Amino acid sequence: MDMNAVNSLPFEDFVRIFGNVVEKCPMIAAAVWSQRPFASFLALETAISDFIDALPESGKEGILRCHPDLAGRDLQMGTLTQESREEQSRAGLDALESAERTRMAQLNEEYKARFGFPFVICARMNDKANILRQLSERCQSERAAERARAVEEVKKICHLRLQGLVRTDAPNKL
Amino acid sequence: MDMNAVNSLPFEDFVRIFGNVVEKCPMIAAAVWSQRPFASFLALETAISDFIDALPESGKEGILRCHPDLAGRDLQMGTLTQESREEQSRAGLDALESAERTRMAQLNEEYKARFGFPFVICARMNDKANILRQLSERCQSERAAERARAVEEVKKICHLRLQGLVRTDAPNKL
């Protein structure tokens, strides 16, 4: 789909297609539809990013809390969104060895207990070893810094999901 | 569930239980979890209401755009959320006569073309005749007034959905 096609979408179709570029937050895509037409892929991405940045800190944490654990219950139960399932699978998180799965679960719980939101990382930009290492390191962060870091990961995930839906007409900004 | 139980919920359970008190906007419940403990049912409801009010106008429109048409495609296709299905059914919208369904569809399209978001009304507080009359009338509103009116309806829907989940310990404010 090119940007002309994107800009001609009625809101129902826009929300159906872009509703999960931020995990389980269709309200964000639904909000930025108000700003169409978008001059470019980057303009669409920036509108989403700006909307997130303008939210209060509780809203940013709300976005994070809509994300599933990595290699967690939703993966095991088959209740991940299609996008998350593909991303976690690509990173090898659906094929962890028993010790890795246990370690991941322990660190996920530690992280959530410390911050009150789940560990979010762009799985497609990392392999399982890297994810485990970063999860372990980020358990030591300060809360405000970690929230900001996690929101940046949300934006990376969003960027790749958008790229899967729209033909980019601007340089990759990541 | 009483407020003590609500206040002791981990965020995953809180989001699972309250994630659809604002239709398809789990981020809102996920955001207000940051403000627990809630002193009362009213405090929880007010936190949600205040979060919505603090959103930019585009964000409020985003919330509206996550709502299904009344007696629309999602009802016919069986893709409504459980809450919406029950509410539309209770108002008789799943048992419209052919002429009523046609009229409703025409007015829904007229409304969306005019405002860029769908007609939202608290179906449980209205019957089908009343809904059709208000849809027809509100098609004539000004955009800003109509957006504000629709957001008030979102809050009424939220109030009743919350009442279905939490034992209220404060007078009904509606």
PDB file of C-alpha atoms in Angstrom, chain A residues 41-103:
ATOM      1  CA  PHE A  41       5.584   7.350   5.552  1.00  0.00           C
ATOM      2  CA  LEU A  42       7.700   9.391   7.931  1.00  0.00           C
ATOM      3  CA  ALA A  43       4.852  11.856   8.474  1.00  0.00           C
ATOM      4  CA  LEU A  44       2.536   9.013   9.489  1.00  0.00           C
ATOM      5  CA  GLU A  45       5.145   7.517  11.774  1.00  0.00           C
ATOM      6  CA  THR A  46       5.898  10.916  13.307  1.00  0.00           C
ATOM      7  CA  ALA A  47       2.215  11.568  13.972  1.00  0.00           C
ATOM      8  CA  ILE A  48       2.030   8.334  15.961  1.00  0.00           C
ATOM      9  CA  SER A  49       5.266   9.062  17.781  1.00  0.00           C
ATOM     10  CA  ASP A  50       4.169  12.598  18.642  1.00  0.00           C
ATOM     11  CA  PHE A  51       0.842  11.344  19.935  1.00  0.00           C
ATOM     12  CA  ILE A  52       2.626   8.944  22.271  1.00  0.00           C
ATOM     13  CA  ASP A  53       5.049  11.629  23.436  1.00  0.00           C
ATOM     14  CA  ALA A  54       2.173  13.978  24.278  1.00  0.00           C
ATOM     15  CA  LEU A  55       0.533  11.454  26.612  1.00  0.00           C
ATOM     16  CA  PRO A  56       0.978  11.841  30.360  1.00  0.00           C
ATOM     17  CA  GLU A  57       3.468   9.429  31.919  1.00  0.00           C
ATOM     18  CA  SER A  58       0.569   7.259  33.096  1.00  0.00           C
ATOM     19  CA  GLY A  59      -0.605   6.973  29.484  1.00  0.00           C
ATOM     20  CA  LYS A  60       2.845   5.867  28.356  1.00  0.00           C
ATOM     21  CA  GLU A  61       2.851   3.261  31.110  1.00  0.00           C
ATOM     22  CA  GLY A  62      -0.623   2.256  29.942  1.00  0.00           C
ATOM     23  CA  ILE A  63       0.771   1.541  26.479  1.00  0.00           C
ATOM     24  CA  LEU A  64       3.539  -0.574  27.986  1.00  0.00           C
ATOM     25  CA  ARG A  65       1.034  -2.529  30.096  1.00  0.00           C
ATOM     26  CA  CYS A  66      -0.816  -3.547  26.920  1.00  0.00           C
ATOM     27  CA  HIS A  67       2.281  -5.494  25.814  1.00  0.00           C
ATOM     28  CA  PRO A  68       2.614  -9.227  26.497  1.00  0.00           C
ATOM     29  CA  ASP A  69       5.503 -10.765  28.369  1.00  0.00           C
ATOM     30  CA  LEU A  70       8.198 -12.116  26.083  1.00  0.00           C
ATOM     31  CA  ALA A  71       8.065 -15.911  26.046  1.00  0.00           C
ATOM     32  CA  GLY A  72       5.239 -15.612  28.565  1.00  0.00           C
ATOM     33  CA  ARG A  73       1.747 -16.901  29.134  1.00  0.00           C
ATOM     34  CA  ASP A  74       0.215 -15.449  25.965  1.00  0.00           C
ATOM     35  CA  LEU A  75       2.846 -17.178  23.840  1.00  0.00           C
ATOM     36  CA  GLN A  76       2.215 -20.463  25.622  1.00  0.00           C
ATOM     37  CA  MET A  77      -1.574 -20.077  25.504  1.00  0.00           C
ATOM     38  CA  GLY A  78      -1.663 -18.985  21.858  1.00  0.00           C
ATOM     39  CA  THR A  79      -3.301 -15.673  22.782  1.00  0.00           C
ATOM     40  CA  LEU A  80      -0.673 -13.315  21.360  1.00  0.00           C
ATOM     41  CA  THR A  81      -1.683 -10.869  18.634  1.00  0.00           C
ATOM     42  CA  GLN A  82      -0.566 -12.038  15.207  1.00  0.00           C
ATOM     43  CA  GLU A  83       2.136  -9.359  15.119  1.00  0.00           C
ATOM     44  CA  SER A  84       3.579 -10.314  18.508  1.00  0.00           C
ATOM     45  CA  ARG A  85       3.485 -14.000  17.675  1.00  0.00           C
ATOM     46  CA  GLU A  86       5.511 -13.462  14.508  1.00  0.00           C
ATOM     47  CA  GLU A  87       7.984 -11.166  16.224  1.00  0.00           C
ATOM     48  CA  GLN A  88       8.561 -13.438  19.230  1.00  0.00           C
ATOM     49  CA  SER A  89       8.861 -16.440  16.947  1.00  0.00           C
ATOM     50  CA  ARG A  90      11.381 -14.702  14.700  1.00  0.00           C
ATOM     51  CA  ALA A  91      13.544 -13.957  17.738  1.00  0.00           C
ATOM     52  CA  GLY A  92      13.466 -17.619  18.757  1.00  0.00           C
ATOM     53  CA  LEU A  93      11.363 -17.012  21.873  1.00  0.00           C
ATOM     54  CA  ASP A  94       8.950 -19.822  20.985  1.00  0.00           C
ATOM     55  CA  ALA A  95      11.823 -22.325  21.040  1.00  0.00           C
ATOM     56  CA  LEU A  96      13.591 -21.600  24.331  1.00  0.00           C
ATOM     57  CA  GLU A  97      15.252 -24.381  26.222  1.00  0.00           C
ATOM     58  CA  SER A  98      13.770 -25.123  29.615  1.00  0.00           C
ATOM     59  CA  ALA A  99      16.472 -23.257  31.549  1.00  0.00           C
ATOM     60  CA  GLU A 100      16.155 -20.226  29.281  1.00  0.00           C
ATOM     61  CA  ARG A 101      12.382 -20.170  29.696  1.00  0.00           C
ATOM     62  CA  THR A 102      12.717 -20.349  33.467  1.00  0.00           C
ATOM     63  CA  ARG A 103      15.305 -17.561  33.484  1.00  0.00           C
TER      64      ARG A 103
END
